[in-house]
PDB file of C-alpha atoms in Angstrom:
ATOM      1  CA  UNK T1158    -134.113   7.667   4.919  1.00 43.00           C
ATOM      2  CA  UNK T1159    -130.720   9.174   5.209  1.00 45.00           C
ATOM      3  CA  UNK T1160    -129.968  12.484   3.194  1.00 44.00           C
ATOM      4  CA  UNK T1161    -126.583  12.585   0.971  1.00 49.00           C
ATOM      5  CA  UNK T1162    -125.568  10.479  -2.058  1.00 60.00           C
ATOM      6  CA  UNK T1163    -122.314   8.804  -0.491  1.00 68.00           C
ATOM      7  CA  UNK T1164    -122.258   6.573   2.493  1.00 77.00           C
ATOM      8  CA  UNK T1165    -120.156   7.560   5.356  1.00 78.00           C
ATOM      9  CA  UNK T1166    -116.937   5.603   7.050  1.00 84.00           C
ATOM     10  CA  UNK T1167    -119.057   3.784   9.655  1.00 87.00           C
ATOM     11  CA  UNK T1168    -121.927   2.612   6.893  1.00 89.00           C
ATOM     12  CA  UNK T1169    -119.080   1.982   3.886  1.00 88.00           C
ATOM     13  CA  UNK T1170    -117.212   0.017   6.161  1.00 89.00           C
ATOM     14  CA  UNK T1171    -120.041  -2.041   7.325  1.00 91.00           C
ATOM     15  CA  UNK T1172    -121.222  -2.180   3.771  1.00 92.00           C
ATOM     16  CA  UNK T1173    -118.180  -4.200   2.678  1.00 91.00           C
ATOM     17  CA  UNK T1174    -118.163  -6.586   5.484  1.00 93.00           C
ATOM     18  CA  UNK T1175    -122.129  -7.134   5.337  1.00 94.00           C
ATOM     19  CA  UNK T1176    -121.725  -8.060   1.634  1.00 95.00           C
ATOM     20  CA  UNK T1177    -119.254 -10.338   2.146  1.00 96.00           C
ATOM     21  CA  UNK T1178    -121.162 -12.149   4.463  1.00 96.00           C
ATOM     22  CA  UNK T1179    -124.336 -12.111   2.528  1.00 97.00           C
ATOM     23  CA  UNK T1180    -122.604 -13.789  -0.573  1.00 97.00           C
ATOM     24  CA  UNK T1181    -122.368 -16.749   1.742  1.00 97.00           C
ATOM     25  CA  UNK T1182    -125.899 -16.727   2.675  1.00 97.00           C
ATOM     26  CA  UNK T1183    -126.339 -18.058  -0.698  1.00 96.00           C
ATOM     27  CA  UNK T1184    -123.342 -20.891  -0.835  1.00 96.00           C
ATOM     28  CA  UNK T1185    -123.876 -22.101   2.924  1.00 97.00           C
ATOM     29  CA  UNK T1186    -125.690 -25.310   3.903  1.00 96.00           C
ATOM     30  CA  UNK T1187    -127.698 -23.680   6.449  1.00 96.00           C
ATOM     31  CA  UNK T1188    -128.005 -19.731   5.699  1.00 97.00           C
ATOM     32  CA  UNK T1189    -128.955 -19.658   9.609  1.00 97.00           C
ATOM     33  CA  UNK T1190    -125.821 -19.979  10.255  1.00 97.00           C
ATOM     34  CA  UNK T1191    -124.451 -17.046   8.674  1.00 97.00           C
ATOM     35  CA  UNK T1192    -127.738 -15.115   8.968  1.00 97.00           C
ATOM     36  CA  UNK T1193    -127.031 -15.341  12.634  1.00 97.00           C
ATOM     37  CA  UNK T1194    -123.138 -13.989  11.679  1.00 97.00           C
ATOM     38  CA  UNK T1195    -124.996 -10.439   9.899  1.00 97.00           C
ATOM     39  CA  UNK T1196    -127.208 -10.004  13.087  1.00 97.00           C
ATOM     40  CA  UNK T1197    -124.264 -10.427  15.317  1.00 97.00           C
ATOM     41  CA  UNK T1198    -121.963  -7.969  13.541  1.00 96.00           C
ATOM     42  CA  UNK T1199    -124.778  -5.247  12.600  1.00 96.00           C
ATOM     43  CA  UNK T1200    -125.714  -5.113  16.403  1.00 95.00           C
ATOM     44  CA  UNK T1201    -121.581  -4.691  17.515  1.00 95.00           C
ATOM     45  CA  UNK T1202    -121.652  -1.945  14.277  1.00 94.00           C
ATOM     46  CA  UNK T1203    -122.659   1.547  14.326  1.00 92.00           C
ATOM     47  CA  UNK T1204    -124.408   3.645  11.732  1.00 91.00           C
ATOM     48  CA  UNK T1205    -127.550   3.669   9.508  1.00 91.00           C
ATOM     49  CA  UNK T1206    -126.904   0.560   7.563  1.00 94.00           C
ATOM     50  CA  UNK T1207    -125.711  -1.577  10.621  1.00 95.00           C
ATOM     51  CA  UNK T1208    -129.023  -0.544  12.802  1.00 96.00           C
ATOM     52  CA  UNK T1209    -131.140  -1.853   9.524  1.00 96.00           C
ATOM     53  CA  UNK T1210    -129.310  -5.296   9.045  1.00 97.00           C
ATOM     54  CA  UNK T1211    -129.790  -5.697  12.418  1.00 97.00           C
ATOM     55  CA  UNK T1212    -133.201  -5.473  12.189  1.00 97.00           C
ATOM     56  CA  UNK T1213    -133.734  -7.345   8.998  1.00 98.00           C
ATOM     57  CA  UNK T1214    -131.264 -10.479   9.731  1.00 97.00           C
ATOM     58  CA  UNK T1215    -132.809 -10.671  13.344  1.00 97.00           C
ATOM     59  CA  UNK T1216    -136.202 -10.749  12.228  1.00 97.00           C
ATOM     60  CA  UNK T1217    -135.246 -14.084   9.586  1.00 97.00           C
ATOM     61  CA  UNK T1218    -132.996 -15.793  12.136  1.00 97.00           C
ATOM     62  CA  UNK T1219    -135.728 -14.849  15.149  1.00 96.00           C
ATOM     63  CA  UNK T1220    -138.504 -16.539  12.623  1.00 95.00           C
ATOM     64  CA  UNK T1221    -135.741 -20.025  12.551  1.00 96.00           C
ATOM     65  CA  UNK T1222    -135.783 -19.849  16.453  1.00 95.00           C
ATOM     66  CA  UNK T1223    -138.714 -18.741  17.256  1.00 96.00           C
ATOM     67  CA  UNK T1224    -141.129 -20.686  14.432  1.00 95.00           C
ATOM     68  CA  UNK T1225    -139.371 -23.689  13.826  1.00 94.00           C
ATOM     69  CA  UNK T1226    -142.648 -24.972  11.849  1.00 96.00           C
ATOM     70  CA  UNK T1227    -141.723 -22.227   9.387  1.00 94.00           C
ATOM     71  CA  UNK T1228    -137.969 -22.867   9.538  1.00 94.00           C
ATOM     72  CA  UNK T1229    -137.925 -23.316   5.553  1.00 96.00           C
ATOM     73  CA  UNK T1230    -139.770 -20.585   4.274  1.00 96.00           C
ATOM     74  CA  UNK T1231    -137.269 -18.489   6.916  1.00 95.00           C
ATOM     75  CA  UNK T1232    -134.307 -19.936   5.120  1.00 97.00           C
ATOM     76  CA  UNK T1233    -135.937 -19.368   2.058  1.00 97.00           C
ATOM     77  CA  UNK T1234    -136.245 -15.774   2.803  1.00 97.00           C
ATOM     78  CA  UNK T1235    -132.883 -15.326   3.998  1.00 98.00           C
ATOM     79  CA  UNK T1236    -131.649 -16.891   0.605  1.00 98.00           C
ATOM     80  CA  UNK T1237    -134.040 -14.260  -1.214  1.00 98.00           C
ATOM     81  CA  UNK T1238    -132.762 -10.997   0.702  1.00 98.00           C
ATOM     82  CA  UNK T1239    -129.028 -12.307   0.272  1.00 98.00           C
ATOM     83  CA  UNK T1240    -129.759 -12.221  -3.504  1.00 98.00           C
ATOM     84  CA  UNK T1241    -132.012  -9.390  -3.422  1.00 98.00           C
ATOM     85  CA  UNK T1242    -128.849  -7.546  -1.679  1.00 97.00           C
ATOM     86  CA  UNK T1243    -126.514  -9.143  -4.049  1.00 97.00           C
ATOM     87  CA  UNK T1244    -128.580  -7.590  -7.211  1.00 97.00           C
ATOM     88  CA  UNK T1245    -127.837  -4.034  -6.121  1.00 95.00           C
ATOM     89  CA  UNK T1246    -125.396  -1.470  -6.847  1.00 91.00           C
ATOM     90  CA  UNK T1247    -123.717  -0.648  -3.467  1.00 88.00           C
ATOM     91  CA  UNK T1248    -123.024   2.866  -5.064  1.00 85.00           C
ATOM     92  CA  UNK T1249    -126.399   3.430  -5.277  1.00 90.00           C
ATOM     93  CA  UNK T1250    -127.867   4.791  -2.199  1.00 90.00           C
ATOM     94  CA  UNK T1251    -131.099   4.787  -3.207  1.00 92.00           C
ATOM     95  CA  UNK T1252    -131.577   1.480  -4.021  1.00 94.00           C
ATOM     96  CA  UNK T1253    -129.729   0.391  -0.896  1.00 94.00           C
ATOM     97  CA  UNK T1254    -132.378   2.725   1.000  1.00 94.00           C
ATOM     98  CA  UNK T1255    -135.197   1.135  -0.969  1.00 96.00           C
ATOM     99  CA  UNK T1256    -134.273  -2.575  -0.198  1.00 97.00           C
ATOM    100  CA  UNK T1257    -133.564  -1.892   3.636  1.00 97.00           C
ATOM    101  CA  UNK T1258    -136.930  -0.058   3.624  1.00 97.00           C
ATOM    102  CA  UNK T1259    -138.717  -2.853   1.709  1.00 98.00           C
ATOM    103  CA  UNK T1260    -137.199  -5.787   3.990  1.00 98.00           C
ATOM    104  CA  UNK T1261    -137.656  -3.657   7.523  1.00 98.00           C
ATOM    105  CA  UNK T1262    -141.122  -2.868   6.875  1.00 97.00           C
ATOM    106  CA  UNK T1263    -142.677  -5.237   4.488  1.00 97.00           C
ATOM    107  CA  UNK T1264    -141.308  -8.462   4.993  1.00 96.00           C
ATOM    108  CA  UNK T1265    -139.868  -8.411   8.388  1.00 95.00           C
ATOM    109  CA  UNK T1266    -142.862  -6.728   9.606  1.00 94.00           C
ATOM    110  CA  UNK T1267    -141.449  -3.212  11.415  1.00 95.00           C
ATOM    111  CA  UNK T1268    -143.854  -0.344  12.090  1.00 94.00           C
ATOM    112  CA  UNK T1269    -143.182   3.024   9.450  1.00 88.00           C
ATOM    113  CA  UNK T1270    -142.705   5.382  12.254  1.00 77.00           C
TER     114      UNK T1270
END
């Protein structure tokens, strides 16, 4: 977890564009596609919040390529962590901090380390 209450310029900016992006997740005929989009722009991003998205949108679009038998539920999930995202306050670091935490380590399956 990152100390401070505020996010910095690299993870406020990136917060903007990644929630723009996730509100399609949920309008999109195939969240893959855009799922793909928030990997993609988290790994060319720096910061905190960029490195996490990465991690969490890779995992779900990964699980499309990888496990195409479980292509649904993957989609599913991606629709569930676009509204889980959508739910927050932005402002609120903590519950930012508690969703990436959640969705790194207990869905997508990352080691606490």
């Amino acid at each position: 977890m990152v100390s401070g209450r505020t996010w910095d310029g690299v993870d406020a900016e990136h917060l903007v564009t990644v929630t723009a992006l996730v509100k399609q997740v949920l309008t999109a005929p195939d969240p893959y596609e855009v799922g793909y989009e928030l990997w993609g722009c988290s790994a060319r991003a720096e910061g905190h919040l960029a490195v996490n998205m990465q991690l969490i949108w890779g995992a779900l679009t990964d699980r499309v390529e990888l496990k195409p038998e479980e292509g649904r539920q993957a989609r599913d999930e991606m629709r569930r962590a676009a509204q889980e995202w959508l739910a927050l306050d932005p402002a609120d670091r903590a519950a930012v901090e508690r969703y990436l935490d959640y969705w790194v380590h207990d869905v997508c399956g990352y080691s606490r380390g």
